[in-house]
Short mmCIF file of C-alpha atoms in Angstrom, two decimals:
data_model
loop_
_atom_site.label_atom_id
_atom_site.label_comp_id
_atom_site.label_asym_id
_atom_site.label_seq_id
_atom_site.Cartn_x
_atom_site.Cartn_y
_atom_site.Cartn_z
CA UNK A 1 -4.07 -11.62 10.67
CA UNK A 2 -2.76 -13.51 7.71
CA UNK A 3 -3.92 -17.27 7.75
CA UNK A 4 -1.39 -19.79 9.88
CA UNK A 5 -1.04 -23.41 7.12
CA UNK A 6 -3.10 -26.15 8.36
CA UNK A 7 -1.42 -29.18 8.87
CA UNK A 8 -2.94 -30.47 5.18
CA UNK A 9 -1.18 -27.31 3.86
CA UNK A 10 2.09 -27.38 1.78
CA UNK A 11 3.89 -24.17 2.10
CA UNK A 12 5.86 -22.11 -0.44
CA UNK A 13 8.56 -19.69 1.52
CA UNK A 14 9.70 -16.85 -0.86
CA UNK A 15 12.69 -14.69 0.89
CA UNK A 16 13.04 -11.38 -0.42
CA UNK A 17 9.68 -9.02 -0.24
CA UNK A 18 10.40 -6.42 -2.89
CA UNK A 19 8.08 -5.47 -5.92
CA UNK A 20 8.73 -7.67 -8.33
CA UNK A 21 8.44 -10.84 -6.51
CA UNK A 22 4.57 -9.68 -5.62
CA UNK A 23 4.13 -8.46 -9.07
CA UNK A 24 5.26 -12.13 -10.72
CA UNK A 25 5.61 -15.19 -8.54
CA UNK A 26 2.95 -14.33 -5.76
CA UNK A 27 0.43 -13.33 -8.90
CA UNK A 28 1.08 -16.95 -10.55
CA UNK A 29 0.37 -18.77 -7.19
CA UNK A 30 -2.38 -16.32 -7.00
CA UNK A 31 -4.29 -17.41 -10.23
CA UNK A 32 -3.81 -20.81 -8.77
CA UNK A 33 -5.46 -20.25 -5.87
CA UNK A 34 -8.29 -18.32 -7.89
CA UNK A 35 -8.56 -20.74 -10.46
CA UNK A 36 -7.25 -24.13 -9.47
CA UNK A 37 -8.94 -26.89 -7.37
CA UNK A 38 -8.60 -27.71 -3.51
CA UNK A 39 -5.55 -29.44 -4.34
CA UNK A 40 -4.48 -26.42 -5.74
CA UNK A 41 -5.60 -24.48 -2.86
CA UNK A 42 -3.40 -26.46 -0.43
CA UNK A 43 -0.17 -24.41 -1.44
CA UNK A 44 0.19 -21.49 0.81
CA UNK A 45 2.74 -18.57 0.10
CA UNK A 46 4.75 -17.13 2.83
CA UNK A 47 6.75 -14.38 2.47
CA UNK A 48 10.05 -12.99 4.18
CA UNK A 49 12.86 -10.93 4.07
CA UNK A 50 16.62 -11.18 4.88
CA UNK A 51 17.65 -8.02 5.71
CA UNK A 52 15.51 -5.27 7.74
CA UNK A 53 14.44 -2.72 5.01
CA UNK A 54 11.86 -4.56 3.95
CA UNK A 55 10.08 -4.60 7.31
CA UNK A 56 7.56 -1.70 7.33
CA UNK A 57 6.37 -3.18 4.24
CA UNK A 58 5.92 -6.77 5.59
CA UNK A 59 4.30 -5.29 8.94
CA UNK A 60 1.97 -3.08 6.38
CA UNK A 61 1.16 -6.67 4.71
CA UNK A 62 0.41 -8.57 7.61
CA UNK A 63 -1.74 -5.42 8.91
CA UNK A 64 -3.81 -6.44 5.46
CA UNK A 65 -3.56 -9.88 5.87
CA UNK A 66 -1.14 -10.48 2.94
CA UNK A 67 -3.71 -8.76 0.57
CA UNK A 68 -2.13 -5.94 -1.52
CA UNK A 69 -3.45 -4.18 -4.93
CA UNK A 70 -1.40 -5.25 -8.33
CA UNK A 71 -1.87 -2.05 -11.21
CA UNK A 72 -0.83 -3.34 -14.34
CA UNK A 73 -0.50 -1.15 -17.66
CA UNK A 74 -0.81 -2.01 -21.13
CA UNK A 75 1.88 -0.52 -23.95
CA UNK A 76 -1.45 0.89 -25.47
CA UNK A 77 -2.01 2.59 -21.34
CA UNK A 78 -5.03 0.33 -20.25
CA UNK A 79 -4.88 -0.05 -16.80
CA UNK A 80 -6.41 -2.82 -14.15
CA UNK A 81 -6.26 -3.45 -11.11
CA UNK A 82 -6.51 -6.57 -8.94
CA UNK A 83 -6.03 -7.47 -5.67
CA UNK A 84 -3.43 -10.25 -5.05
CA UNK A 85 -4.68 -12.69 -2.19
CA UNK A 86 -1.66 -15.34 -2.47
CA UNK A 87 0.66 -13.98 0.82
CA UNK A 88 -1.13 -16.34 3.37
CA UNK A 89 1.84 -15.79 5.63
CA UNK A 90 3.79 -12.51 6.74
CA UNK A 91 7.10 -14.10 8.05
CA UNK A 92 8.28 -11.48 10.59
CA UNK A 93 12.10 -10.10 10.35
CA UNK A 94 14.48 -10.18 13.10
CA UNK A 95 18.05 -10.06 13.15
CA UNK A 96 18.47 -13.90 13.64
CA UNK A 97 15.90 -14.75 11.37
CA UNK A 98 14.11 -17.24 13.93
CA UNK A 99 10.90 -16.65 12.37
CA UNK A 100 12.48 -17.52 9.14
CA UNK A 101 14.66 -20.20 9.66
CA UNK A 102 11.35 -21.67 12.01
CA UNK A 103 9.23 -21.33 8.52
CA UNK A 104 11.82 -22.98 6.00
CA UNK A 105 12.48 -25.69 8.33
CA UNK A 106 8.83 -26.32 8.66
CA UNK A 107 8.13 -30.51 7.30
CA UNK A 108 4.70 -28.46 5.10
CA UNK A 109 7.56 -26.17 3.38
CA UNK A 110 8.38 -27.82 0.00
CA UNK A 111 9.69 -24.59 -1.78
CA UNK A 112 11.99 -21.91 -0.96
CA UNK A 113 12.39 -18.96 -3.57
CA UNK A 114 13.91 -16.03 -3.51
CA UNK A 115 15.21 -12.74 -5.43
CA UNK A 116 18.00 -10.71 -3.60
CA UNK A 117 18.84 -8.85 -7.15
CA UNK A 118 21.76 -10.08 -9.27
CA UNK A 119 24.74 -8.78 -6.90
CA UNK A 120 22.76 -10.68 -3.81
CA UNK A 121 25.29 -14.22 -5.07
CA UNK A 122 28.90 -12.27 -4.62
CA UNK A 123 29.64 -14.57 -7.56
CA UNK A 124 33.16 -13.44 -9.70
CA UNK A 125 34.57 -13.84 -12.93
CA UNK A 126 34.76 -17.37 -12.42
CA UNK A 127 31.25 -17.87 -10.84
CA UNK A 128 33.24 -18.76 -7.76
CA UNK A 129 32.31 -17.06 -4.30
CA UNK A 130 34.38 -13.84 -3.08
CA UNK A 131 35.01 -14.20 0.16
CA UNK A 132 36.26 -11.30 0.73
CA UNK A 133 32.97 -9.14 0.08
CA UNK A 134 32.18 -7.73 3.79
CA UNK A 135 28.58 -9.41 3.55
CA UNK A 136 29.60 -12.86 2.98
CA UNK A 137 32.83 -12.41 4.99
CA UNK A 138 30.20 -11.75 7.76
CA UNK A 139 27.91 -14.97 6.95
CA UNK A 140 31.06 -17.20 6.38
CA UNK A 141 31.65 -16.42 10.37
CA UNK A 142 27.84 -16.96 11.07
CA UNK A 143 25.85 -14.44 10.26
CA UNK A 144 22.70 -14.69 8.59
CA UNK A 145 22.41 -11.53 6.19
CA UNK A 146 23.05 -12.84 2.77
CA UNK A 147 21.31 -15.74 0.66
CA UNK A 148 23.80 -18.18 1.97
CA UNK A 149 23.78 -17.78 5.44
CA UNK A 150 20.44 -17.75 5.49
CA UNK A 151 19.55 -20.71 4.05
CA UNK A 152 22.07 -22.51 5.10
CA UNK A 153 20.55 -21.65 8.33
CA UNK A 154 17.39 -23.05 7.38
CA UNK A 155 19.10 -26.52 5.64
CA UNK A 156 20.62 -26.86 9.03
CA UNK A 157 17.16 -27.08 10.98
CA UNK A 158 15.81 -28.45 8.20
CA UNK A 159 18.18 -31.37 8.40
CA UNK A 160 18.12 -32.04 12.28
CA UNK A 161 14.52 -31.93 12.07
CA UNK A 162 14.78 -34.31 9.43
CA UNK A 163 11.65 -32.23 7.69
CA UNK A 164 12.14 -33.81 4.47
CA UNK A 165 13.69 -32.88 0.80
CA UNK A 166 13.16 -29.41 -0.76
CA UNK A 167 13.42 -27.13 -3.95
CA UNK A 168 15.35 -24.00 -3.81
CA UNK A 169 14.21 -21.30 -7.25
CA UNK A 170 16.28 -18.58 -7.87
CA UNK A 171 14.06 -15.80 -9.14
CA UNK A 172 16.47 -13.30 -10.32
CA UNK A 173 18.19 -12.13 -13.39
CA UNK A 174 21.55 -14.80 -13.29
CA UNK A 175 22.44 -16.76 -16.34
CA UNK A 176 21.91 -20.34 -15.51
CA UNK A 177 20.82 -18.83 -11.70
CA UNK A 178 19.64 -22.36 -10.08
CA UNK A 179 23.00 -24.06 -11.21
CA UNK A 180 25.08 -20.91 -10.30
CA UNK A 181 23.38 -20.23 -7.16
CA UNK A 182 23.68 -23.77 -6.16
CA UNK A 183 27.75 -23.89 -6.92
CA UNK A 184 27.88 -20.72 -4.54
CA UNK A 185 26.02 -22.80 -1.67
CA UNK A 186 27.69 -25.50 -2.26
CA UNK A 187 31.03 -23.43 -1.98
CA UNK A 188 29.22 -21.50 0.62
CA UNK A 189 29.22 -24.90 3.10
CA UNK A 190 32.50 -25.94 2.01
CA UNK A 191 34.04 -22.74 3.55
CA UNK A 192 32.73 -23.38 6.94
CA UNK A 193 32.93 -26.83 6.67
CA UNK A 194 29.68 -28.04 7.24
CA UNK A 195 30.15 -31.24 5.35
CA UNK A 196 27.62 -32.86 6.95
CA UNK A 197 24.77 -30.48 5.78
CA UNK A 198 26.37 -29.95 2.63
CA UNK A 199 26.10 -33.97 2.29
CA UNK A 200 22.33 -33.75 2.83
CA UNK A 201 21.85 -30.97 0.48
CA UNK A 202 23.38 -32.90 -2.32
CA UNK A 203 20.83 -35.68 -1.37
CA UNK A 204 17.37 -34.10 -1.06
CA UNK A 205 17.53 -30.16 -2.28
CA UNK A 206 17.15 -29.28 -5.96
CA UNK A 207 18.18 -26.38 -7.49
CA UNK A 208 16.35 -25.72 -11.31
CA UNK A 209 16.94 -22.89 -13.37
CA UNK A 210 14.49 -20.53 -13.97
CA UNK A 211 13.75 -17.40 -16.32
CA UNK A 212 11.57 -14.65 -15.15
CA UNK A 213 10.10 -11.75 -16.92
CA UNK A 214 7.57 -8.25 -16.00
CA UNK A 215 9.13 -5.07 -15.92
CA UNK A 216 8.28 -3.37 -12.30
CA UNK A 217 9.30 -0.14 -11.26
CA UNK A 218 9.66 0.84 -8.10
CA UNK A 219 6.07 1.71 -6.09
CA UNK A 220 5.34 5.90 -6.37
CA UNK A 221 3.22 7.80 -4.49
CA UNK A 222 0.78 8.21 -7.38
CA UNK A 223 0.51 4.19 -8.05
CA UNK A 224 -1.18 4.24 -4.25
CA UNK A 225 -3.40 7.19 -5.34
CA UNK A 226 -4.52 6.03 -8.16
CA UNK A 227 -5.26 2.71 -6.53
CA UNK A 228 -7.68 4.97 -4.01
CA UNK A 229 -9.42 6.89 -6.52
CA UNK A 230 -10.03 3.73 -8.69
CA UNK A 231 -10.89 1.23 -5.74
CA UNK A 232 -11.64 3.66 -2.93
CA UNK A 233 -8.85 1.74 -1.29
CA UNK A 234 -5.90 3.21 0.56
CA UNK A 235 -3.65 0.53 0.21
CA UNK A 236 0.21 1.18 1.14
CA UNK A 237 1.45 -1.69 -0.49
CA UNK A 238 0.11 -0.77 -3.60
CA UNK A 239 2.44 -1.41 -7.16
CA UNK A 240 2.39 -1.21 -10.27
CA UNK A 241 3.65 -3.05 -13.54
CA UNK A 242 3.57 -3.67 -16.87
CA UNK A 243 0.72 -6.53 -18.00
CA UNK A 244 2.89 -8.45 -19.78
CA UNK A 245 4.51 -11.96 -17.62
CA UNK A 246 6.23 -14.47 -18.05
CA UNK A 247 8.28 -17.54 -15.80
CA UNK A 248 10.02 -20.23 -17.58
CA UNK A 249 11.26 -22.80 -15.07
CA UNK A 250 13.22 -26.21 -15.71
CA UNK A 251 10.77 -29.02 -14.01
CA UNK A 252 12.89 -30.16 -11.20
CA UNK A 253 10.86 -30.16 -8.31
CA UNK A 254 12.37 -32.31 -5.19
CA UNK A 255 9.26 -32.14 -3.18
CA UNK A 256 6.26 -31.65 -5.41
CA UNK A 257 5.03 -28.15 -6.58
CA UNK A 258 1.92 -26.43 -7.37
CA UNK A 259 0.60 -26.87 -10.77
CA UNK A 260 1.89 -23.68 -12.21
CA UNK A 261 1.25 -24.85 -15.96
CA UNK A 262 -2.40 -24.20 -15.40
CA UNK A 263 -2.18 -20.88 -15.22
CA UNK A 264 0.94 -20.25 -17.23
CA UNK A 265 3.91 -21.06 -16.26
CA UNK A 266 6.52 -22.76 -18.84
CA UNK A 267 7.45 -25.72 -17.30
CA UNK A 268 10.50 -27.10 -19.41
CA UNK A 269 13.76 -29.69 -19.69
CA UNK A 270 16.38 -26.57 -19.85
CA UNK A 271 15.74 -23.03 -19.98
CA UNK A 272 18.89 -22.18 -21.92
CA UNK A 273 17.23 -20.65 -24.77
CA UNK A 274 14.51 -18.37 -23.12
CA UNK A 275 17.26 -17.14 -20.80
CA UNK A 276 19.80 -16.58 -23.17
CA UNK A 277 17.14 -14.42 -25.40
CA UNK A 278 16.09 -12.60 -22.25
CA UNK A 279 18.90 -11.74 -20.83
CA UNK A 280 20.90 -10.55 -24.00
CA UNK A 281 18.18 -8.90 -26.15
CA UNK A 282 15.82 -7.79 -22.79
CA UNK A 283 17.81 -7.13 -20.06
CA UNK A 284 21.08 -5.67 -21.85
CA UNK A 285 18.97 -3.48 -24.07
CA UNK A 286 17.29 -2.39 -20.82
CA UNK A 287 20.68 -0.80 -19.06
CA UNK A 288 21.52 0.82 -22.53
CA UNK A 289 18.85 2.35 -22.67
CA UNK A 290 18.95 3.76 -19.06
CA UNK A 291 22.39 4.35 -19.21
CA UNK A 292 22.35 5.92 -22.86
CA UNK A 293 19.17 8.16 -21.29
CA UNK A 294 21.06 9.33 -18.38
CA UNK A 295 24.18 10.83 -20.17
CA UNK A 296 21.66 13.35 -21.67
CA UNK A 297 19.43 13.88 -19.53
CA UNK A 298 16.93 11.78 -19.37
CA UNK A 299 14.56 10.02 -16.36
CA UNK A 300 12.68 7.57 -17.60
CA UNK A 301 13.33 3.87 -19.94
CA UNK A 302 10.34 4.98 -21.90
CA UNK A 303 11.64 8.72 -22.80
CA UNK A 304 15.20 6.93 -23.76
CA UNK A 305 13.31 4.50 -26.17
CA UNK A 306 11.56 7.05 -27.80
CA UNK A 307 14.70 8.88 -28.79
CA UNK A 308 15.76 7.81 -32.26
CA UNK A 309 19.65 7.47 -31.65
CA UNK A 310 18.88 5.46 -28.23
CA UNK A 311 16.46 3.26 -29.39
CA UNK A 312 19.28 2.85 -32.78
CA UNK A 313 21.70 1.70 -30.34
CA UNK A 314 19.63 -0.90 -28.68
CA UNK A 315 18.13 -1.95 -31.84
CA UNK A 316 21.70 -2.42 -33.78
CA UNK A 317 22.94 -4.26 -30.61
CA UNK A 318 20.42 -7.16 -30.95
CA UNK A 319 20.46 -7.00 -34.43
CA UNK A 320 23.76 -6.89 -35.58
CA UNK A 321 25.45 -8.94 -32.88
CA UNK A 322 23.21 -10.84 -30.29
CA UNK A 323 21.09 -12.44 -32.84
CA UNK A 324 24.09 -13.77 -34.68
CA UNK A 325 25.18 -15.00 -31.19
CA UNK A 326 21.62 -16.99 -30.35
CA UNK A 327 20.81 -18.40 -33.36
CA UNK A 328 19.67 -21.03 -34.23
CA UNK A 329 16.74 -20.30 -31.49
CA UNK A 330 13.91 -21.73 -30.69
CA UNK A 331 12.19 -18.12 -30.38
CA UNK A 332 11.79 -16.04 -33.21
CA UNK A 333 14.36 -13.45 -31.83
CA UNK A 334 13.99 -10.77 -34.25
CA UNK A 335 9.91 -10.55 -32.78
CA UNK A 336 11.28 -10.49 -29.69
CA UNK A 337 13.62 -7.58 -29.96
CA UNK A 338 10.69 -5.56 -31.25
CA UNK A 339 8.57 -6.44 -28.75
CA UNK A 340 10.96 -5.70 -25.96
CA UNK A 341 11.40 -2.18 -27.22
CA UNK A 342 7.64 -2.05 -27.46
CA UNK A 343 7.87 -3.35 -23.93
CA UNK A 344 10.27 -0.16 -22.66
CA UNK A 345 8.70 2.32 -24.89
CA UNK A 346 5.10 2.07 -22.72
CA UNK A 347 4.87 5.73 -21.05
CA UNK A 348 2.44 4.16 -18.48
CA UNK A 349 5.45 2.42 -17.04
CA UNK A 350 7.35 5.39 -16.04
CA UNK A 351 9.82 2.89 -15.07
CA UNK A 352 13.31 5.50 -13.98
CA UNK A 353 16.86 4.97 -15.61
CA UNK A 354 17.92 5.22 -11.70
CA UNK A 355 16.35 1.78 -11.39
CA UNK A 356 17.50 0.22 -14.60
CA UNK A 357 21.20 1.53 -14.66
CA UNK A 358 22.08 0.42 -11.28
CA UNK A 359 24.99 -2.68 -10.56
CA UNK A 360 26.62 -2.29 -13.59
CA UNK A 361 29.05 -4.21 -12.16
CA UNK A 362 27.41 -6.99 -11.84
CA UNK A 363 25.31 -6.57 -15.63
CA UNK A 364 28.27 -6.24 -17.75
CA UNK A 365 29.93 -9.35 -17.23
CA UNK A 366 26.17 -11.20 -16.94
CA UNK A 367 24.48 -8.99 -19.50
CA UNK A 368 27.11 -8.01 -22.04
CA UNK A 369 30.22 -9.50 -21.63
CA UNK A 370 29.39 -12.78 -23.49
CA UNK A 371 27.80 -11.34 -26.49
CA UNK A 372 31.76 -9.66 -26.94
CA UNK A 373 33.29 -12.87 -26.07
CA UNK A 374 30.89 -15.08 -28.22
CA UNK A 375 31.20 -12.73 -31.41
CA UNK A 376 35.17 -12.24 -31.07
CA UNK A 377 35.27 -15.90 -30.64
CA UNK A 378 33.56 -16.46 -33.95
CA UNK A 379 35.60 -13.98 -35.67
CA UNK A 380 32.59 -11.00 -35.50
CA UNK A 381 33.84 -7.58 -34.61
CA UNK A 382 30.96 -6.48 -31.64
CA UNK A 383 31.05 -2.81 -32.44
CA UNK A 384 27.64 -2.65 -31.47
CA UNK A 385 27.95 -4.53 -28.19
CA UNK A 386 31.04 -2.42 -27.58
CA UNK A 387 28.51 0.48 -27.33
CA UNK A 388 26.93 -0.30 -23.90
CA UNK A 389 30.23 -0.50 -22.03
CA UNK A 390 31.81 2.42 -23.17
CA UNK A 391 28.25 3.96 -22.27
CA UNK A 392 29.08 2.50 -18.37
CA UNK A 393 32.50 3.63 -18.57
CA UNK A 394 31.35 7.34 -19.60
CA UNK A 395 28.62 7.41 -16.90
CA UNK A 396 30.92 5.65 -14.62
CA UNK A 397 32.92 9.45 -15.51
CA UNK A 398 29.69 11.34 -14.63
CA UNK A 399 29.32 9.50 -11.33
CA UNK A 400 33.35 10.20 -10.42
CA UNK A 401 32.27 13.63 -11.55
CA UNK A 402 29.31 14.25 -9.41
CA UNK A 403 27.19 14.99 -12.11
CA UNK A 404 24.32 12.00 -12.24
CA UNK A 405 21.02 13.49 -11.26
CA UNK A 406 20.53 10.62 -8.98
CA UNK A 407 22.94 8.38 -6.52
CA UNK A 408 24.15 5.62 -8.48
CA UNK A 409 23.71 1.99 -6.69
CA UNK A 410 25.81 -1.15 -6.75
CA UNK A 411 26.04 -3.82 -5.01
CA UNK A 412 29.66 -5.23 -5.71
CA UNK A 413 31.36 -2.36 -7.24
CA UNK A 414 34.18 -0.48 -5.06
CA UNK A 415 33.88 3.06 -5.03
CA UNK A 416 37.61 3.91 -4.18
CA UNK A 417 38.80 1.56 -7.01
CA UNK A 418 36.45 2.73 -9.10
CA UNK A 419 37.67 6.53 -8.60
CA UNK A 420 41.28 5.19 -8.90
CA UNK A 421 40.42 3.57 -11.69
CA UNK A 422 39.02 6.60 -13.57
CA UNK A 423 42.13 8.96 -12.08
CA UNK A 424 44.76 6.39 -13.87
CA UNK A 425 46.60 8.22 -16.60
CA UNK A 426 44.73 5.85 -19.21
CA UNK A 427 41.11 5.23 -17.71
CA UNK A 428 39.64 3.06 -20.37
CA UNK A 429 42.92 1.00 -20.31
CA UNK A 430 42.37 0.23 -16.71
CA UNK A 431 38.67 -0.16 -17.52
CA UNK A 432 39.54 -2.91 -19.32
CA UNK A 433 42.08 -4.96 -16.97
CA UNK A 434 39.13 -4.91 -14.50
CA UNK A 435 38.75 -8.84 -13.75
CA UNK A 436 35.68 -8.05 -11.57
CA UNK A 437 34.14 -6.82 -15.57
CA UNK A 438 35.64 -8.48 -18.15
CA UNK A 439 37.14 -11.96 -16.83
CA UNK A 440 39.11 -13.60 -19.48
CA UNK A 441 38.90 -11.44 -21.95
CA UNK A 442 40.49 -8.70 -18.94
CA UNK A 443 43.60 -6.63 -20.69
CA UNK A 444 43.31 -8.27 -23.96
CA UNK A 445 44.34 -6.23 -26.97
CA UNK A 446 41.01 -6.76 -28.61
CA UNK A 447 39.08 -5.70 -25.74
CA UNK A 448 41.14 -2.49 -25.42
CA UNK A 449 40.73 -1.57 -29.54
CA UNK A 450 37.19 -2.77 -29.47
CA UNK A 451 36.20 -0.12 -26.38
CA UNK A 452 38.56 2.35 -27.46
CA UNK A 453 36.77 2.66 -30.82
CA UNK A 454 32.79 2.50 -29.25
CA UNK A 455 33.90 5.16 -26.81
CA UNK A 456 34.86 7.39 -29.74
CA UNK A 457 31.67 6.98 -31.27
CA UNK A 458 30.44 7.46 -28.00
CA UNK A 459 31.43 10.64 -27.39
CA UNK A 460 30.87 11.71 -30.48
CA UNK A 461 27.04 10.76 -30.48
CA UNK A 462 26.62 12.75 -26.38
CA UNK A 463 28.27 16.07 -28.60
CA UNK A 464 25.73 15.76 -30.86
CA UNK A 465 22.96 14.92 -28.22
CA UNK A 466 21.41 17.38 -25.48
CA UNK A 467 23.59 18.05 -22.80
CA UNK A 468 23.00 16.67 -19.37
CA UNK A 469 22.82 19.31 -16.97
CA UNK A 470 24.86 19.04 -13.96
CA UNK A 471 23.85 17.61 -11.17
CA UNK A 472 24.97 17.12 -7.69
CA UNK A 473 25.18 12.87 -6.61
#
C-alpha cells in the first residue's frame, strides 16, 4: 500500500495520471525527495484522475505502492533507467470523485496540478468558455468530468472546511495556461453562480503560469520489456522518454511549495519568454513534422525529421518567421531551434505522428495562429507558417477520405462540420472562415491568399514525395 501523509505532511494532489505527468513533475518532486532534506521530504505527491481510463493504471500503481520505472533515452541512444518513488498516494477513481474531492480538500494539500491535454479547457477564439461543448455542458449542470467541475468540487469542500489557501499549476501545453485556465474557472463559477466560492477563490487560490518540457510517447509493449530484461523487473507501469527536462514556473505559490530550484526547476517573475519559444519553435515544429510525415507515409517524429524536405519545412518555419516574431529573446532562439530538431530526430524515441498530430484544432490557433497574425501584423508575409495549416487542411482531406493509417483524435473538433466543411464547393475558403481556427483573422482576404498559396506548394511538394498508401481510419 502506498504511504497515507502524516499529519506533519504537506501534500501535492496532481489530477490527471497519464505519461507525461510521471515522466516530468512526479520525477522533479522525486529528486527532491532523493536529494533534499526532511523538510524536503515532508511534501508528499498524490496522484488522481478525472475520468475512468486511467484507472487500471492507478490500481496497477497502488498495487506497487506508487513506485513505477522511468526509461529515458539520449539523442546519441544511451539509455537509463530509474525507478520513480515520488507517488506516495494512489487517489482512487469513482464517478463522483469522493476520493478526490476528500484529497484536495484535505487542510495538508497546498498544491493541486494537473494536465488534461490542451483541449481539456474548452477555451475558444476568445479564451472564453464554450458552453456548449457536451463535457462542460454536463459539469455546468453538476457533473464532475472536466477540470472545472472537478475542482470546483474540491474549492467547494475546500472552502466549507475552511482548509486554508491553495495553488492551482496548469501543466499543459496553453499559452499563458495558469492565467487562461484561471479566466475559464473563474467563468466556470460565474455560470452556475457560485459567487460565494468564486469570492473565496479570488482570495486564497493562485493560479501561476508555467512552461513544461520532455517529449514522452505513449508506453509500448517493448518499453516494459526492456525494463525486465534490464532490471529483472516486470513493471506494468513502465515508460519511457527522452532525457532531456525542463519546468519553468512563475513563483506564485499561495500556500508554500517544495523547493523545486534545488533540483532544477526555473523558478521565475513571468514565463512569457520560455513559453513563447517553446510553444512556437517546439511544439509547432512538432505537429509539422507529424503531420508533414503522415501525408507520405510515415510513423514516427524521428523518421519525418530525418527527411530533408520535412525537416526544411520546420527549419524555414522558425527561421524565417517565428524568430522574427520572438525577438528580442532572452534565449538564444536560433540554438534552440537546432536543438529541438535534434530533440525529434532521436530514433530511441520512437515517439508516433499518431500522438503528435492529434487536436489540431486546438494547436493551430495555440501553436500557429499567432506567428500568422504577429508577422501579417508587422507587415511579414508568413509563407512559411502558412505551410503547417495547409498541411492540417490536406490531412484533414485524408481523414474525410479514410485514408490515415491511424484514427485521428481531437478533442474539440466536430466531425460532421468538419466533413461539411471539406464537401463545400471551396474547402480551403471555408477552412478559413472557421472561428473555432483562425479567430480574428477568420475570412480575411489575407488569410485566404496566404493558405491558398502554401497549399499550392503543398501539393506540389506530396507529388514530388512518396505516396501514402491508403489506408482504412
Amino acid at each position: 500500500m502506498t504511504t497515507r501523509p502524516s499529519p506533519k505532511d504537506l501534500i501535492w494532489l496532481h489530477i490527471g495520471a497519464g505519461s507525461f505527468h510521471r515522466a516530468h513533475q512526479a520525477v522533479y518532486l522525486h529528486r527532491l525527495r532523493e536529494q533534499g532534506d526532511d523538510e524536503d521530504r515532508r511534501w508528499q505527491l498524490a496522484l488522481g484522475n478525472i475520468r475512468a481510463d486511467m484507472a487500471p493504471l492507478l490500481q496497477a500503481l497502488q498495487q506497487q505502492d506508487g513506485r513505477y520505472t522511468l526509461e529515458t533515452v539520449t539523442p546519441q541512444g544511451h539509455r537509463a533507467y530509474e525507478t520513480i518513488r515520488s507517488v506516495r498516494q494512489i487517489v482512487p477513481w469513482d464517478a463522483q470523485l469522493k476520493a478526490l474531492v476528500k484529497t484536495g480538500a484535505d487542510p495538508r494539500t497546498r498544491v493541486i496540478s494537473f494536465t488534461v491535454t490542451e483541449a481539456g479547457y474548452y477555451l475558444d477564439h476568445s479564451h472564453q468558455l464554450d458552453p456548449r461543448n457536451p463535457d462542460l455542458a454536463a459539469d455546468l449542470e453538476g457533473q464532475r468530468g472536466t477540470i472545472y467541475g472537478a475542482l470546483a468540487a474540491i474549492l467547494q469542500a475546500r472552502m466549507e472546511a475552511q482548509a486554508g489557501p491553495l495553488t492551482l499549476l496548469n501543466c499543459d501545453n496553453l499559452r499563458h495556461n495558469g492565467e487562461r485556465f484561471f479566466s475559464g474557472l473563474q467563468q466556470f463559477l460565474r455560470l452556475r453562480a457560485q459567487d460565494a466560492l468564486l469570492d473565496w477563490v479570488m482570495q486564497h487560490v493562485s493560479s501561476p503560469n508555467s512552461m513544461v518540457d520532455r517529449i514522452t510517447p505513449r508506453p509500448t509493449p517493448s518499453v516494459r520489456q526492456r525494463v525486465l530484461e534490464v532490471t529483472g523487473v516486470d513493471d506494468p507501469c513502465a515508460l519511457m522518454a527522452e532525457s532531456f527536462i525542463q519546468w519553468v514556473i512563475e513563483d506564485d505559490f499561495r500556500a508554500g511549495r517544495p523547493a523545486l530550484e534545488k533540483v532544477g526547476v526555473e523558478l521565475v517573475p513571468s514565463v512569457l519568454p520560455y513559453e513563447e519559444a517553446k510553444i512556437r519553435i517546439l511544439n509547432a515544429s512538432h505537429s509539422c513534422i507529424a503531420w508533414a510525415g503522415t501525408l507520405i507515409g510515415l510513423q514516427y517524429i524521428h523518421e519525418g525529421t530525418s527527411n530533408a524536405a520535412i525537416r526544411k519545412l520546420a527549419y524555414d518555419y522558425v527561421t524565417q518567421d517565428v524568430i522574427g516574431c520572438l525577438s528580442p529573446s532572452p534565449l538564444d532562439l536560433e540554438s534552440y531551434r537546432d536543438m529541438t530538431l535534434a530533440r525529434f530526430g532521436n530514433p530511441a524515441i520512437e515517439d508516433t505522428n499518431q500522438r503528435v498530430a492529434a487536436d489540431g484544432f486546438s494547436k493551430i490557433p495555440g501553436f500557429i495562429r499567432p506567428t500568422i497574425a504577429d508577422s501579417l501584423e508587422r507587415g511579414h508575409v508568413p509563407s512559411s507558417t502558412a505551410i503547417l495549416p495547409a498541411l492540417f487542411f490536406v490531412f484533414l482531406q485524408h481523414w474525410a477520405a479514410g485514408q490515415l493509417p491511424y484514427d485521428y483524435q481531437d478533442g474539440v473538433f466536430d466531425p460532421g462540420a468538419v466533413r461539411r466543411m471539406l464537401a463545400a464547393p471551396d474547402p480551403l475558403r471555408a477552412f478559413c472562415a472557421d472561428t473555432l481556427l483562425w479567430g480574428p483573422l477568420a475570412a480575411t482576404p489575407a488569410l485566404e491568399q496566404l493558405l491558398r498559396d502554401a497549399l499550392a506548394v503543398v501539393k506540389e511538394w506530396l507529388v514530388a514525395s512518396t505516396t501514402m498508401p491508403a489506408h482504412s481510419s
